[in-house]
PDB file of C-alpha atoms in Angstrom:
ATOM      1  CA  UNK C   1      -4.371  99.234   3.366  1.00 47.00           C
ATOM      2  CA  UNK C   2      -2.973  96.551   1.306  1.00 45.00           C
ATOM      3  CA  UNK C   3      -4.751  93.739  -0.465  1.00 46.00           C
ATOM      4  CA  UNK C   4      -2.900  90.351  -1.426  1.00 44.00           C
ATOM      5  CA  UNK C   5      -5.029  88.711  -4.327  1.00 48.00           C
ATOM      6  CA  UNK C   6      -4.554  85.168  -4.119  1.00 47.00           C
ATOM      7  CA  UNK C   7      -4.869  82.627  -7.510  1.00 50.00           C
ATOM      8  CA  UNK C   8      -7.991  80.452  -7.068  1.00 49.00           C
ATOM      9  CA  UNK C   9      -6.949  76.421  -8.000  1.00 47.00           C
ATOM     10  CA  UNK C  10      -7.865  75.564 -10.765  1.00 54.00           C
ATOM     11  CA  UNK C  11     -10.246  72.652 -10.175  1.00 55.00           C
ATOM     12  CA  UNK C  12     -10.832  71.289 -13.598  1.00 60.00           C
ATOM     13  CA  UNK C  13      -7.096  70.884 -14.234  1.00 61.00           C
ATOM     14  CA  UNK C  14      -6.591  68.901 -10.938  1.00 61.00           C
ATOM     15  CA  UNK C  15      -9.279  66.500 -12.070  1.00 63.00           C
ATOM     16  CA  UNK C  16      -8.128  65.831 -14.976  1.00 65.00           C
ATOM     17  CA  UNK C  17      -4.529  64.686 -13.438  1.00 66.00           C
ATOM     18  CA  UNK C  18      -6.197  62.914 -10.788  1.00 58.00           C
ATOM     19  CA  UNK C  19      -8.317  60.825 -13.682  1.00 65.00           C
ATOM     20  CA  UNK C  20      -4.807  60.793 -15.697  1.00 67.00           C
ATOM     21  CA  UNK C  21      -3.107  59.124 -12.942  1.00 65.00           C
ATOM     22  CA  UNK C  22      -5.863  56.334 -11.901  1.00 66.00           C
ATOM     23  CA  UNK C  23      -5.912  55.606 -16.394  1.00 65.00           C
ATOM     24  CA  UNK C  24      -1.978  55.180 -15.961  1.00 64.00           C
ATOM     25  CA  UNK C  25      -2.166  52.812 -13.203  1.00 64.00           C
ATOM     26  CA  UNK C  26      -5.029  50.589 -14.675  1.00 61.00           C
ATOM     27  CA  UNK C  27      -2.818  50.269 -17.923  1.00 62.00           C
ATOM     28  CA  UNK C  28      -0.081  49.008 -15.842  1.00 57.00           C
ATOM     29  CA  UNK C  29      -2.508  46.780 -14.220  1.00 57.00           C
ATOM     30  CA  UNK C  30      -3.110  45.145 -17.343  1.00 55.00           C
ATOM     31  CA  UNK C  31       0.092  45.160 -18.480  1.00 56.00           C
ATOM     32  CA  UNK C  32       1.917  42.983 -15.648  1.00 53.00           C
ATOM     33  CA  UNK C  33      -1.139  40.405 -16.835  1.00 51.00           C
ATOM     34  CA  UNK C  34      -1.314  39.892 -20.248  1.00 49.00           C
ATOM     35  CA  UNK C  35       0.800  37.717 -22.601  1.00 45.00           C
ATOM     36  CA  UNK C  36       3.380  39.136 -24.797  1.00 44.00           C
ATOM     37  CA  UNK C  37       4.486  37.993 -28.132  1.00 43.00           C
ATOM     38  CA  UNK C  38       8.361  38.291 -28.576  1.00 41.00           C
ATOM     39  CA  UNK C  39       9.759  37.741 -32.134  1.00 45.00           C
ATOM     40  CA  UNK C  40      12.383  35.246 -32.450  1.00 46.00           C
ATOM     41  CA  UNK C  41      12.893  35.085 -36.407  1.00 45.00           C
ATOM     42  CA  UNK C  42      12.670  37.415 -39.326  1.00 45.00           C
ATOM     43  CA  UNK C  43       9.938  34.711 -40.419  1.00 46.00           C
ATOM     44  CA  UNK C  44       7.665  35.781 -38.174  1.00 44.00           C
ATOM     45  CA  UNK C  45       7.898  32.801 -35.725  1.00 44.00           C
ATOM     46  CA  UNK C  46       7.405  33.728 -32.009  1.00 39.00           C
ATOM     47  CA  UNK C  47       7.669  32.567 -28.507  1.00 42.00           C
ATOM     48  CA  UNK C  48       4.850  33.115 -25.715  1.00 42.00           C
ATOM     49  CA  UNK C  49       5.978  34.731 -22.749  1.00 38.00           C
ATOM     50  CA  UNK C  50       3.918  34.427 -19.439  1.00 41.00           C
ATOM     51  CA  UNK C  51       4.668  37.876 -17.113  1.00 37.00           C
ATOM     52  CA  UNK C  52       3.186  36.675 -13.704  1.00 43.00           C
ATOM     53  CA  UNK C  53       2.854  38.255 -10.373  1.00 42.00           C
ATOM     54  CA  UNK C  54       4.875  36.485  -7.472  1.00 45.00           C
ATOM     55  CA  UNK C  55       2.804  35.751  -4.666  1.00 42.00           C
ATOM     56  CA  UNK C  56       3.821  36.862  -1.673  1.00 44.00           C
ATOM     57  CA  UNK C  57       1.781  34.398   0.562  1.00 46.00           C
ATOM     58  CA  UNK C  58       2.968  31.087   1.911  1.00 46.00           C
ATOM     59  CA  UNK C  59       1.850  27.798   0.020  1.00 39.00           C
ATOM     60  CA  UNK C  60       0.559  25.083   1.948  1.00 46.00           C
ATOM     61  CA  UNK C  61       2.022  21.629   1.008  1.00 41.00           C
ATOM     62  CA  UNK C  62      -0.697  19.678   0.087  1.00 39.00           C
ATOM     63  CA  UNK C  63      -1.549  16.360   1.588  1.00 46.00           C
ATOM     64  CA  UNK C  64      -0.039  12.972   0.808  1.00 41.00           C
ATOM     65  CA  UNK C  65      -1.998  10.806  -0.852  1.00 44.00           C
ATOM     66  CA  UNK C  66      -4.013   8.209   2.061  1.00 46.00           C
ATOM     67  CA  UNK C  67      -3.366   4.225   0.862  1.00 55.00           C
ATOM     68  CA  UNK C  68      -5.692   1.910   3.010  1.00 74.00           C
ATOM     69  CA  UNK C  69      -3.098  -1.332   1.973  1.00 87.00           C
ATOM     70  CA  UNK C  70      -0.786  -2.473   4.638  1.00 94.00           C
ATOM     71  CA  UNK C  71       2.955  -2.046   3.602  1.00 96.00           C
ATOM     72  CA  UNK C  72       3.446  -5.286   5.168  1.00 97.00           C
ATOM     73  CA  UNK C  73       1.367  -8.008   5.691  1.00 98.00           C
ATOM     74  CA  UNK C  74       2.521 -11.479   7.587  1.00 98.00           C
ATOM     75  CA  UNK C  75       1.258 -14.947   7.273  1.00 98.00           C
ATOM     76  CA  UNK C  76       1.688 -17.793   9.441  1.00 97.00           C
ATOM     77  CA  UNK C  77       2.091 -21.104   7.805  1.00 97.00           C
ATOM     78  CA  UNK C  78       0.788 -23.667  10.210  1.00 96.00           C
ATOM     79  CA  UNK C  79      -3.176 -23.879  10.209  1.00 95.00           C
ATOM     80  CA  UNK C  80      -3.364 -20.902   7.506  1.00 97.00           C
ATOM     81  CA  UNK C  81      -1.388 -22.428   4.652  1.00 96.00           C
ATOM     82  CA  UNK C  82      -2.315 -26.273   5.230  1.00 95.00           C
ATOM     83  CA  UNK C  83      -4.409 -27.622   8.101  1.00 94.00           C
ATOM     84  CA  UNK C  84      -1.613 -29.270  10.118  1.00 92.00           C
ATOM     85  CA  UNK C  85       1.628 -28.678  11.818  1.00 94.00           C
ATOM     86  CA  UNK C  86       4.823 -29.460   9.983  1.00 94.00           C
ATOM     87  CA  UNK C  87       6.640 -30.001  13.218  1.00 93.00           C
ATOM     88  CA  UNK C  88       3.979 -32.641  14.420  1.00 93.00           C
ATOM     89  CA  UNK C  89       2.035 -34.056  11.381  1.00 93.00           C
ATOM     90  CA  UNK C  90       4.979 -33.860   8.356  1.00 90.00           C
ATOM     91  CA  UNK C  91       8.832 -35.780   8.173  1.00 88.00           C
ATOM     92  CA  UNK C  92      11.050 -34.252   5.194  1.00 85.00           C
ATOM     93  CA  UNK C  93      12.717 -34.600   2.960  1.00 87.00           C
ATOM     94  CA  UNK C  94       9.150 -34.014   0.481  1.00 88.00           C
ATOM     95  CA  UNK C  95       9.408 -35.627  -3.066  1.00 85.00           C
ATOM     96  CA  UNK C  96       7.320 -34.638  -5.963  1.00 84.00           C
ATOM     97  CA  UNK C  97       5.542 -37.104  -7.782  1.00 76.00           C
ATOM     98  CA  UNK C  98       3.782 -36.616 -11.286  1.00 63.00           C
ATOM     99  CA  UNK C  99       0.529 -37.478 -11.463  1.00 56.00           C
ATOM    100  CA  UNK C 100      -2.383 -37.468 -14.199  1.00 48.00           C
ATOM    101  CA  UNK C 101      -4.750 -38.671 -12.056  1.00 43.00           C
ATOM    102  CA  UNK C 102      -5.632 -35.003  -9.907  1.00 39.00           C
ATOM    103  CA  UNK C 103      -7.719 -32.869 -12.186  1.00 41.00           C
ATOM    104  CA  UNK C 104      -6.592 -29.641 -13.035  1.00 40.00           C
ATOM    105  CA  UNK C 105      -9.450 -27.290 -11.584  1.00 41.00           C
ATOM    106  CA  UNK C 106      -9.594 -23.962 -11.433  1.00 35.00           C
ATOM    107  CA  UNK C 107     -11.459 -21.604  -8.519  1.00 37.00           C
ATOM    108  CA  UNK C 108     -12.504 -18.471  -8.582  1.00 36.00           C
ATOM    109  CA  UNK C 109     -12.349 -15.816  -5.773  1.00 32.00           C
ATOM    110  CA  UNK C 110     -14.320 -12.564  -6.137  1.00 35.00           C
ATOM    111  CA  UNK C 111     -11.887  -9.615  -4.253  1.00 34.00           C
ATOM    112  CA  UNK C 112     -14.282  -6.741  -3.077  1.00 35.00           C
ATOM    113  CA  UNK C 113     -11.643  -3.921  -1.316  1.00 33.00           C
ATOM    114  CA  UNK C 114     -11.895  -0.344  -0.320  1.00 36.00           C
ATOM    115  CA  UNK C 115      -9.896   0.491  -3.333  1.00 36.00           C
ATOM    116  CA  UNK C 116     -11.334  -2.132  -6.122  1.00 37.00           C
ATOM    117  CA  UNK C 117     -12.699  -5.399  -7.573  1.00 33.00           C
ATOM    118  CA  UNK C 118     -10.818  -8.084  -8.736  1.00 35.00           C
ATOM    119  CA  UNK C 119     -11.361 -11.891  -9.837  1.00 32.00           C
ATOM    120  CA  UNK C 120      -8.532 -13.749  -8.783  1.00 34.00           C
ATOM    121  CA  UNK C 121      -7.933 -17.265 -10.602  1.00 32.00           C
ATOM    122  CA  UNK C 122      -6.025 -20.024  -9.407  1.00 35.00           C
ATOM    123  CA  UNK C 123      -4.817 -23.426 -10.737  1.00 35.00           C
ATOM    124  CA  UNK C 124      -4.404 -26.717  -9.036  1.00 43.00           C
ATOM    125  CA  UNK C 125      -1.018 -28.200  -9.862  1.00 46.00           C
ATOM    126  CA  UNK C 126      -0.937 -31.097 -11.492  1.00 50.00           C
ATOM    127  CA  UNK C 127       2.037 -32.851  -9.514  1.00 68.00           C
ATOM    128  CA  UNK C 128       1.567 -34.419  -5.421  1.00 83.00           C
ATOM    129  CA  UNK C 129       4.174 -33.690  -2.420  1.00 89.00           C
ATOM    130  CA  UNK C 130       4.772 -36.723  -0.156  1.00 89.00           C
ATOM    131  CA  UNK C 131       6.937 -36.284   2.779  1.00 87.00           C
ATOM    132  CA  UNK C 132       9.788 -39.213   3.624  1.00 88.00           C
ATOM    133  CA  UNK C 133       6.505 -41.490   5.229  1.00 88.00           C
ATOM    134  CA  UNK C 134       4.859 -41.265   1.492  1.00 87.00           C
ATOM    135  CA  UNK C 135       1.726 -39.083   3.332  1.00 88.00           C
ATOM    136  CA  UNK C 136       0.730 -37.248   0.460  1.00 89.00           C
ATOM    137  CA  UNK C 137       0.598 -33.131   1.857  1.00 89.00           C
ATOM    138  CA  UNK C 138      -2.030 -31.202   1.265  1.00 89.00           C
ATOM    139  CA  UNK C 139      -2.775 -27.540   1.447  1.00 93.00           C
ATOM    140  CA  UNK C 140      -5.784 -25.407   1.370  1.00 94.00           C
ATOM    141  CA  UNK C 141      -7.020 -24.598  -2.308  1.00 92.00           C
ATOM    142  CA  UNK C 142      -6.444 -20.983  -3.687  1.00 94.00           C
ATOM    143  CA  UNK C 143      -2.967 -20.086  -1.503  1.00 95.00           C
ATOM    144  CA  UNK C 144      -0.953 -18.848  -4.228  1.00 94.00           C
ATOM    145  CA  UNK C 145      -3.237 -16.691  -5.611  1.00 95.00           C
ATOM    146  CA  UNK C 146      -4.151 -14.990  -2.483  1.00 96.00           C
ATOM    147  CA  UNK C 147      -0.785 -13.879  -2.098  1.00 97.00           C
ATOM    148  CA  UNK C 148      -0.032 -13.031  -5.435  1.00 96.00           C
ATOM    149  CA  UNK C 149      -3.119 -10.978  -4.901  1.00 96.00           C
ATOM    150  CA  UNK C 150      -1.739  -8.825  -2.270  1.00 96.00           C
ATOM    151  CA  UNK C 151       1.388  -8.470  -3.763  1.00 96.00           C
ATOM    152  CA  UNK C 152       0.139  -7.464  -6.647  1.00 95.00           C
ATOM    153  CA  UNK C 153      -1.829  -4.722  -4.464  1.00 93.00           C
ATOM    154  CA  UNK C 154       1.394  -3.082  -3.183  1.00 94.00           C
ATOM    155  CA  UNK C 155       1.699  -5.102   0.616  1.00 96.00           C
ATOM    156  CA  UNK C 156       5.152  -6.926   1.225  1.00 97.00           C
ATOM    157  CA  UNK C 157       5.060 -10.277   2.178  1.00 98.00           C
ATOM    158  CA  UNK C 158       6.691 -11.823   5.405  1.00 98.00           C
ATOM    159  CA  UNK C 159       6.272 -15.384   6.891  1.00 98.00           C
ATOM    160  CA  UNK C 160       6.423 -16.588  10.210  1.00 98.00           C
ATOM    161  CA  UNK C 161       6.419 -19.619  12.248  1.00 97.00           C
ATOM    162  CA  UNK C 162       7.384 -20.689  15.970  1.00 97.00           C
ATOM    163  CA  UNK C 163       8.744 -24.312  15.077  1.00 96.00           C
ATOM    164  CA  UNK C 164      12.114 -26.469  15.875  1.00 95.00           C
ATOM    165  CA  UNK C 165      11.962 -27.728  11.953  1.00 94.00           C
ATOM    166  CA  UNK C 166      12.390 -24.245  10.530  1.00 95.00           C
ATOM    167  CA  UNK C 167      14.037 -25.875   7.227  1.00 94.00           C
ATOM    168  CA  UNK C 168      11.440 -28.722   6.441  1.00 94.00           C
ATOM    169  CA  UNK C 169       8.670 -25.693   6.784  1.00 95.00           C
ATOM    170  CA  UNK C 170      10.804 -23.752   4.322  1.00 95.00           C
ATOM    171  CA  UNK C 171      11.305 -26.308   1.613  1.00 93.00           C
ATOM    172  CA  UNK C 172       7.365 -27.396   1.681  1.00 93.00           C
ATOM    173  CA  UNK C 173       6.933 -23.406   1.130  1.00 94.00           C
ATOM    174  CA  UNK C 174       9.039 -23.739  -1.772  1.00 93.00           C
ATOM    175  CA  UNK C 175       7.843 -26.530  -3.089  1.00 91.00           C
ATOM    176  CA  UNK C 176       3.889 -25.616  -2.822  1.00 91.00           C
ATOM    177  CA  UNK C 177       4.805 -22.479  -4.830  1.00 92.00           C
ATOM    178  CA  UNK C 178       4.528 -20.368  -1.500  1.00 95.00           C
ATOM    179  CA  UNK C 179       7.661 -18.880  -1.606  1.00 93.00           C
ATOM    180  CA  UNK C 180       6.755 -14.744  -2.392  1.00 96.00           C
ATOM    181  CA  UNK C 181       7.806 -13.451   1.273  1.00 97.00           C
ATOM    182  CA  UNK C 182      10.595 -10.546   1.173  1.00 97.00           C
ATOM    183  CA  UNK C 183      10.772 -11.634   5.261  1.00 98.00           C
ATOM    184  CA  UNK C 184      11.023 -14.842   6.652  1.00 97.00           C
ATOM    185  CA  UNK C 185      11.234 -15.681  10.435  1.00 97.00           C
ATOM    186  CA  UNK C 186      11.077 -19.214  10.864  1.00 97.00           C
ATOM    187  CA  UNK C 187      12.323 -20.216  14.121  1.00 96.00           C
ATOM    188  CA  UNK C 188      11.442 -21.641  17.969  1.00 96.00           C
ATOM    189  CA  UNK C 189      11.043 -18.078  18.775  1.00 97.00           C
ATOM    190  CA  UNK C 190       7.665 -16.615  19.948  1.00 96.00           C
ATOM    191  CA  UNK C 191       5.525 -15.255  17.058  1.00 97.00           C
ATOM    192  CA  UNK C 192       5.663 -12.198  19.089  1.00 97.00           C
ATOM    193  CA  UNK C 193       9.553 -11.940  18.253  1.00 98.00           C
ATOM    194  CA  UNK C 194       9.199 -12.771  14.535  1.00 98.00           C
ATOM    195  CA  UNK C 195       6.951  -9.825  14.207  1.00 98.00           C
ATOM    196  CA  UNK C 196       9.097  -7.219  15.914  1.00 98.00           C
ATOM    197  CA  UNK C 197      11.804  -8.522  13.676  1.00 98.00           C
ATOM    198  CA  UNK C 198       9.698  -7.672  10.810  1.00 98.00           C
ATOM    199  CA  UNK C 199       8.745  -4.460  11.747  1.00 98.00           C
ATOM    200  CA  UNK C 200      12.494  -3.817  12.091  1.00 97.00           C
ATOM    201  CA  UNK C 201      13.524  -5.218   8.733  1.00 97.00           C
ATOM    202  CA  UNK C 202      10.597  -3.476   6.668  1.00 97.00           C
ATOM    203  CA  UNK C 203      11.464  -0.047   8.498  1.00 97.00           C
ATOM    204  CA  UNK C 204       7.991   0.599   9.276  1.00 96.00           C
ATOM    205  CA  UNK C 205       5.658   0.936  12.278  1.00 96.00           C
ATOM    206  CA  UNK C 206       3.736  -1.382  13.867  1.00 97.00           C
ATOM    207  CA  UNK C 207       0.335   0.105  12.828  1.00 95.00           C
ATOM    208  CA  UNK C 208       1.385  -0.304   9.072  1.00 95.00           C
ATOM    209  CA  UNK C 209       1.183  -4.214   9.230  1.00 97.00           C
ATOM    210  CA  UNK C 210      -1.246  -6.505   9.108  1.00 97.00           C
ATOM    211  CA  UNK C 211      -1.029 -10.166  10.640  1.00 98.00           C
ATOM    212  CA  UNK C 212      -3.074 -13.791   9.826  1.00 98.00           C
ATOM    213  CA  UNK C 213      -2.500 -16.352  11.999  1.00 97.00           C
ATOM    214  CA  UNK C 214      -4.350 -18.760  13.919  1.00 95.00           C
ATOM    215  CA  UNK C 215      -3.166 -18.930  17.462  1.00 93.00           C
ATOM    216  CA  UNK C 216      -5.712 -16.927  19.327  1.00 93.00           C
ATOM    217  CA  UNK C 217      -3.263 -16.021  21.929  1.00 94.00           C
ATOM    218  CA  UNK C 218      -0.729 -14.948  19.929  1.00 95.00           C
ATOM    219  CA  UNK C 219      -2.791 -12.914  17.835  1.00 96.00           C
ATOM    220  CA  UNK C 220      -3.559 -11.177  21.514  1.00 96.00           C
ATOM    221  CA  UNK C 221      -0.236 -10.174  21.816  1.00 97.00           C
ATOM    222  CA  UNK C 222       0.418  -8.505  18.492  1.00 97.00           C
ATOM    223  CA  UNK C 223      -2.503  -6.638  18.271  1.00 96.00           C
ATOM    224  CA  UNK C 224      -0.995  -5.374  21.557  1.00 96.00           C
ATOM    225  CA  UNK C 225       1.967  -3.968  19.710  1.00 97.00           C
ATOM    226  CA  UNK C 226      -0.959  -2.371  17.186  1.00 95.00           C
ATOM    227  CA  UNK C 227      -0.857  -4.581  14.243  1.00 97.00           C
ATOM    228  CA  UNK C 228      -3.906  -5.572  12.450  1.00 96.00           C
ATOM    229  CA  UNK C 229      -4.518  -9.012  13.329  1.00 97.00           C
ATOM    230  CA  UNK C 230      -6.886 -11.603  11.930  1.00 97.00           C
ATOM    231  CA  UNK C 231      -7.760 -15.128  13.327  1.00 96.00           C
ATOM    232  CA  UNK C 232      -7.754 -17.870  10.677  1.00 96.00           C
ATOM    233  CA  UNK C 233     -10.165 -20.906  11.022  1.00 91.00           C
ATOM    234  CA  UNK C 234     -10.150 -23.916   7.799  1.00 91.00           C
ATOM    235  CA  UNK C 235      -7.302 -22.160   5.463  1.00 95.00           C
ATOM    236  CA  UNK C 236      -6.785 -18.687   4.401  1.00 96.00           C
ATOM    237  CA  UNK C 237      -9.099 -17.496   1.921  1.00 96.00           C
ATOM    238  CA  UNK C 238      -9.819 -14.083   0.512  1.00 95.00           C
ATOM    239  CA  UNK C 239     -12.761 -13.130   3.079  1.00 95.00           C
ATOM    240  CA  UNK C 240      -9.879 -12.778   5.144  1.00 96.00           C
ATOM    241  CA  UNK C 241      -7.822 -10.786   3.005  1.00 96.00           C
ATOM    242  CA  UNK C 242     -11.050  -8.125   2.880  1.00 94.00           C
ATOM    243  CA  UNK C 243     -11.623  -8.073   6.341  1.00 94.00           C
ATOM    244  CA  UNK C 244      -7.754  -7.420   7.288  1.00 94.00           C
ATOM    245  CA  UNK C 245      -8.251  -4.352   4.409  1.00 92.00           C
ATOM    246  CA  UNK C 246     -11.186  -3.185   5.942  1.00 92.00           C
ATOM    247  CA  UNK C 247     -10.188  -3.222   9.957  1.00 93.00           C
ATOM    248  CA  UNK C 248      -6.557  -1.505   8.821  1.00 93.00           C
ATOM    249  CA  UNK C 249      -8.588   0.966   6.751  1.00 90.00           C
ATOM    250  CA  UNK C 250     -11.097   1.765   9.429  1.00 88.00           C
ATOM    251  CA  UNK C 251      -7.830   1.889  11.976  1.00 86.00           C
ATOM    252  CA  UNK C 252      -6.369   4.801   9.666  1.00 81.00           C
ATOM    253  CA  UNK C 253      -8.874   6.949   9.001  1.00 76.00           C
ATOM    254  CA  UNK C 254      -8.094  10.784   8.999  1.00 46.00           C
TER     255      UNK C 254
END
């Protein structure tokens, strides 16, 4: 009978390739991580080069940053910028008159938004409008700097008014120191049409602006159309700046 003798495996040598192996791949490990230094002159001087892994997941894009300022916000003239209607109350030509005797006083409005806190300062001018009857126009205090206010905060400005004496409006704008609006609808149109205009002009939607006026039943109508609307009563002032901010902002919430 024949007997095959068979070579036992050697145990402790397979371990020790086995441990070899796992030692190799660690080093590499560390390897593809570190940071090399690569000799660029005889001087010694060297550059840093970054070895990184490439990741083989998708990124997600991250989120664009949330603004809670309109990108446009309209005013209406009549009843917001001066407590009468040009149309009605007002004949142009206006002519400026120099005066001493009006004191030059200066009024403070504290700005509390969403985003920050601003005192906004504003001067009375030291000169008096009078339309062609010699009635001396006045406007509410503080206009000017209201707007200037939320231009300065990033809104565009647009004005609107439903009248048949779209040029007289436009010159007393100008002359009051109004005139910051990038869009101007001033015509016997419907308020309603001015603001779709707008929206059209300013390439934005109808959720992005916000509207003062002070017809009640126009104001209605836009809101309708989702624009942030908000009734003026005695002049524009900065309480309704904040509460505009505050309605859009609650409106947009994520």
């Amino acid at each position: 009978m024949l007997f095959f003798k068979t070579n036992k495996v050697n145990t402790s040598a397979t371990s020790n390739i086995v441990l070899f192996l796992i030692g190799l791949n660690f080093i590499v490990l560390i390897w593809s991580s570190c940071t090399f230094a690569v000799p660029l002159s005889e001087d010694g001087e060297s550059e840093k080069i970054e070895i990184k892994k490439k990741s083989s997941g998708k990124l997600k894009k991250p989120r664009g940053k949330f603004t809670k300022i309109p990108k446009v916000a309209v005013f209406q003239a009549d009843g917001v910028f001066w407590p009468y209607k040009v149309e009605r109350d007002v004949e142009g030509p206006f002519a400026v008159h120099r005066t001493d005797v009006l004191p030059k006083q200066m009024e403070e409005y504290e700005m509390k938004t969403p985003l920050n806190t601003k005192i906004i300062q504003t001067y009375q001018c030291e000169h008096e409008i009078v339309d062609n009857k010699g009635k001396s126009i006045k406007t509410y205090d503080g206009i000017k700097g209201i707007l200037e206010a939320v231009k300065k905060k990033g809104s565009k400005l647009a004005l609107i008014e439903t009248t048949t004496e779209g040029a007289t409006l436009l010159h007393l704008v100008t002359l009051c120191g109004f005139d910051l609006f990038k869009f101007k609808e001033v015509d016997d149109d419907p308020e309603i049409d001015h603001i779709r205009r707008i929206q059209t002009q300013a390439e934005v939607e109808f959720k992005d602006m916000t509207y003062f006026g002070a017809n009640e039943t126009s104001l209605k109508e836009i809101n309708k159309l989702g624009v942030t609307t908000v009734q003026i009563h005695g002049g524009l002032k900065m309480e309704h700046i904040m509460r505009g901010e505050q309605i859009y902002a609650k409106a947009h919430q994520i």
